Amino acid sequence: SAVISQKPSRDICQRGTSLTIQCQVDSQVTMMFWYRQQPGQSLTLIATANQGSEATYESGFVIDKFPISRPNLTFSTLTVSNMSPEDSSIYLCSVGHGGYQPQHFGDGTRLSIL
Amino acid sequence: KNQVEQSPQSLIILEGKNCTLQCNYTVSPFSNLRWYKQDTGRGPVSLTIMTFSENTKSNGRYTATLDADTKQSSLHITASQLSDSASYICVVSANRGSTLGRLYFGRGTQLTVWP
């Protein structure tokens, strides 16, 4: 299975600032996704990171708030912009090849906004 | 509305005992159902994947069952170990006609195994 490295693993940020989270995979993957996991809640898909084109965002998430890059088949970044305390959460990168194959998750970035 | 409900929300058992976690879903059209284990501070790890035609699937001490007619699944853990303490997440994939279905996540069951 794919090995996924997420950086940073955790951070504490000031209100109004932005943070970029990196996701590096040890092999080329078809699909890359970004999720948010809030305490006691289910994972919520933010967007699908598309290689060479704009990300596909889910309802409730916009590019201005969560810009995503995917320059190649092994790397993606998620930026959380103009952060507020409501953005405090765990952000997870996930990869998959579609169909019945399992998605593999990174260990997440634990983000706290003061 | 496509939903995945898990029960119980939390569970405490003694080491060596068995337990069963439940998952009910309303996702349609159904593609497959997955169980993930998420250790504290880690990302979810896939345990099993079952398609419509599969009733049961095992992965070591973990056995998942699926009743597609009643839209219910269970995850049975045999002879629990301290390392089984984790959140277990039920995930249902909807068939969107593409190679990758949309995933619907339950909130998870937090299992604690005591020595």
Coordinates of C-alpha atoms in Angstrom, one line a residue:
Chain A
S1 CA 0.0 0.0 0.0
A2 CA 1.0 3.6 -0.6
V3 CA 3.1 5.4 2.1
I4 CA 1.8 8.9 2.7
S5 CA 3.7 11.6 4.5
Q6 CA 1.9 14.7 5.7
K7 CA 3.6 17.8 7.0
P8 CA 3.3 19.4 9.4
S9 CA 1.9 16.8 11.8
R10 CA 0.5 19.6 14.0
D11 CA 0.5 23.4 14.3
I12 CA -0.9 26.2 16.3
C13 CA -1.6 29.3 14.3
Q14 CA -2.9 32.8 14.9
R15 CA -6.2 33.9 13.7
G16 CA -6.1 35.4 10.2
T17 CA -3.0 33.6 9.1
S18 CA -2.7 30.9 6.5
L19 CA -1.1 27.4 6.7
T20 CA 0.0 25.1 3.8
I21 CA -0.2 21.4 4.5
Q22 CA 1.9 19.1 2.3
C23 CA 1.1 15.5 1.2
Q24 CA 3.8 13.3 -0.4
V25 CA 3.2 9.8 -1.6
D26 CA 5.9 7.2 -2.3
S27 CA 4.3 6.1 -5.6
Q28 CA 2.2 7.6 -8.4
V29 CA -1.5 7.6 -7.6
T30 CA -4.6 8.3 -9.6
M31 CA -6.7 10.1 -7.0
M32 CA -5.7 12.4 -4.1
F33 CA -8.2 13.8 -1.7
W34 CA -8.3 16.2 1.3
Y35 CA -10.5 15.6 4.2
R36 CA -11.4 17.3 7.5
Q37 CA -12.1 15.5 10.7
Q38 CA -13.6 17.4 13.6
P39 CA -13.9 15.9 17.1
G40 CA -16.7 13.4 17.3
Q41 CA -17.6 13.9 13.7
S42 CA -17.3 11.8 10.6
L43 CA -14.7 12.6 8.0
T44 CA -15.8 15.3 5.5
L45 CA -14.4 15.5 2.0
I46 CA -13.1 18.9 1.2
A47 CA -12.0 18.4 -2.4
T48 CA -10.4 16.1 -4.9
A49 CA -7.0 17.2 -6.0
N50 CA -6.7 16.9 -9.8
Q51 CA -3.3 16.6 -11.3
G52 CA -2.6 19.5 -13.7
S53 CA -6.0 21.1 -13.2
E54 CA -8.2 22.9 -10.6
A55 CA -9.4 20.9 -7.7
T56 CA -13.0 19.7 -7.4
Y57 CA -14.6 21.1 -4.3
E58 CA -17.4 19.7 -2.3
S59 CA -20.4 21.7 -1.2
G60 CA -19.5 24.1 1.5
F61 CA -15.8 24.4 0.6
V62 CA -14.4 27.0 -1.7
I63 CA -11.1 27.6 -3.5
D64 CA -10.5 30.9 -1.9
K65 CA -10.6 29.4 1.6
F66 CA -8.9 26.0 0.8
P67 CA -6.7 26.5 -2.3
I68 CA -5.2 23.1 -3.4
S69 CA -2.3 22.3 -5.7
R70 CA -1.3 19.1 -7.3
P71 CA 1.7 19.6 -9.6
N72 CA 2.3 15.8 -10.2
L73 CA 1.0 12.3 -9.3
T74 CA 2.8 12.1 -6.0
F75 CA 2.4 15.5 -4.3
S76 CA -0.4 17.8 -3.2
T77 CA -0.8 20.8 -0.9
L78 CA -3.8 22.2 0.9
T79 CA -3.8 25.7 2.2
V80 CA -6.1 26.8 5.0
S81 CA -6.5 30.6 4.4
N82 CA -7.5 33.4 6.8
M83 CA -7.9 30.9 9.6
S84 CA -10.4 31.3 12.4
P85 CA -11.0 29.1 15.5
E86 CA -13.7 27.2 13.5
D87 CA -10.9 25.8 11.3
S88 CA -9.4 24.0 14.2
S89 CA -9.5 20.4 13.1
I90 CA -7.5 17.5 11.7
Y91 CA -6.8 17.6 8.0
L92 CA -6.1 14.4 6.2
C93 CA -4.7 13.6 2.9
S94 CA -5.9 10.4 1.2
V95 CA -5.0 8.6 -2.0
G96 CA -6.7 5.9 -4.1
H97 CA -6.8 4.3 -7.5
G98 CA -10.6 4.1 -7.7
G99 CA -13.0 1.2 -7.9
Y100 CA -12.9 -1.3 -5.1
Q101 CA -9.4 -0.4 -4.0
P102 CA -9.1 1.0 -0.5
Q103 CA -8.2 4.6 0.1
H104 CA -5.0 5.1 2.1
F105 CA -4.8 8.0 4.5
G106 CA -1.9 10.0 5.9
D107 CA -1.7 10.5 9.6
G108 CA -3.2 14.0 9.4
T109 CA -2.3 17.5 10.4
R110 CA -3.7 18.7 13.7
L111 CA -4.4 22.3 13.4
S112 CA -5.4 24.6 16.3
I113 CA -6.2 28.3 15.8
L114 CA -5.9 30.8 18.6
Chain B
K1 CA -30.4 11.4 2.2
N2 CA -27.3 9.2 2.2
Q3 CA -26.3 8.4 5.7
V4 CA -24.1 6.0 7.7
E5 CA -25.0 5.4 11.3
Q6 CA -22.8 3.5 13.7
S7 CA -23.5 2.0 17.1
P8 CA -22.5 2.0 19.8
Q9 CA -20.8 5.4 19.9
S10 CA -18.3 4.0 22.4
L11 CA -17.6 0.6 23.9
I12 CA -15.3 -0.7 26.7
I13 CA -14.4 -4.4 26.9
L14 CA -11.9 -6.5 28.7
E15 CA -8.9 -7.9 27.0
G16 CA -9.6 -11.3 25.5
K17 CA -13.4 -10.7 25.1
N18 CA -15.2 -10.5 21.8
C19 CA -17.3 -7.6 20.6
T20 CA -19.5 -6.6 17.7
L21 CA -19.8 -3.1 16.2
Q22 CA -22.9 -2.1 14.1
C23 CA -23.3 0.0 11.0
N24 CA -26.6 0.9 9.3
Y25 CA -26.7 2.8 6.1
T26 CA -29.1 4.4 3.7
V27 CA -26.6 5.0 0.9
S28 CA -28.0 4.3 -2.6
P29 CA -27.0 3.1 -5.1
F30 CA -24.7 0.9 -3.1
S31 CA -21.3 0.0 -4.4
N32 CA -19.2 -1.3 -1.5
L33 CA -18.8 -1.1 2.3
R34 CA -15.5 -0.6 4.1
W35 CA -14.4 -0.8 7.7
Y36 CA -11.4 1.3 8.8
K37 CA -9.5 1.3 12.1
Q38 CA -8.1 4.6 13.3
D39 CA -5.6 4.7 16.1
T40 CA -5.3 7.8 18.1
G41 CA -3.2 10.3 16.3
R42 CA -3.1 8.3 13.1
G43 CA -5.0 8.1 9.8
P44 CA -7.6 5.5 9.2
V45 CA -6.4 2.1 7.9
S46 CA -8.5 -0.2 5.8
L47 CA -9.6 -3.5 7.4
T48 CA -12.1 -4.9 4.9
I49 CA -14.0 -4.0 1.8
M50 CA -17.2 -5.8 0.8
T51 CA -19.2 -5.6 -2.4
F52 CA -22.9 -6.2 -2.8
S53 CA -22.4 -9.9 -3.4
E54 CA -20.2 -10.6 -0.4
N55 CA -21.8 -11.5 3.0
T56 CA -18.6 -11.8 5.0
K57 CA -15.0 -11.0 4.9
S58 CA -12.2 -11.6 7.5
N59 CA -8.9 -10.0 8.2
G60 CA -7.3 -11.9 11.1
R61 CA -9.3 -11.4 14.2
Y62 CA -11.7 -9.0 12.4
T63 CA -14.7 -10.3 10.6
A64 CA -17.1 -8.1 8.8
T65 CA -20.6 -9.1 7.6
L66 CA -22.9 -7.4 5.2
D67 CA -26.6 -7.7 4.6
A68 CA -27.3 -5.6 1.6
D69 CA -31.1 -6.2 1.8
T70 CA -31.4 -4.7 5.3
K71 CA -28.5 -2.3 4.7
Q72 CA -26.6 -3.4 7.8
S73 CA -23.1 -4.4 8.4
S74 CA -21.2 -5.6 11.5
L75 CA -17.6 -5.8 12.5
H76 CA -16.8 -8.6 14.9
I77 CA -13.6 -8.6 16.8
T78 CA -12.4 -11.9 18.4
A79 CA -10.2 -12.3 21.4
S80 CA -9.6 -8.6 21.8
Q81 CA -6.2 -7.2 22.5
L82 CA -5.1 -3.9 24.0
S83 CA -3.9 -2.8 20.5
D84 CA -7.5 -3.0 19.3
S85 CA -8.3 0.2 21.2
A86 CA -9.1 2.6 18.4
S87 CA -12.0 4.2 16.5
Y88 CA -13.7 1.9 14.0
I89 CA -15.2 3.7 11.0
C90 CA -17.8 2.3 8.6
V91 CA -17.6 3.8 5.1
V92 CA -20.1 3.2 2.3
S93 CA -19.4 3.9 -1.3
A94 CA -22.1 5.0 -3.6
N95 CA -22.0 4.0 -7.2
R96 CA -21.9 7.2 -9.3
G97 CA -21.3 5.4 -12.6
S98 CA -17.6 6.3 -12.5
T99 CA -14.6 4.2 -11.4
L100 CA -14.6 5.9 -8.0
G101 CA -17.8 6.1 -6.0
R102 CA -18.5 8.8 -3.4
L103 CA -17.7 7.8 0.1
Y104 CA -20.0 8.3 3.1
F105 CA -18.4 8.0 6.5
G106 CA -19.9 7.0 9.8
R107 CA -18.8 8.8 13.0
G108 CA -17.1 5.8 14.3
T109 CA -17.3 3.6 17.3
Q110 CA -14.6 4.3 19.9
L111 CA -13.4 0.9 21.3
T112 CA -11.4 0.7 24.5
V113 CA -9.9 -2.6 25.6
W114 CA -8.9 -2.8 29.3
P115 CA -6.4 -5.3 30.6

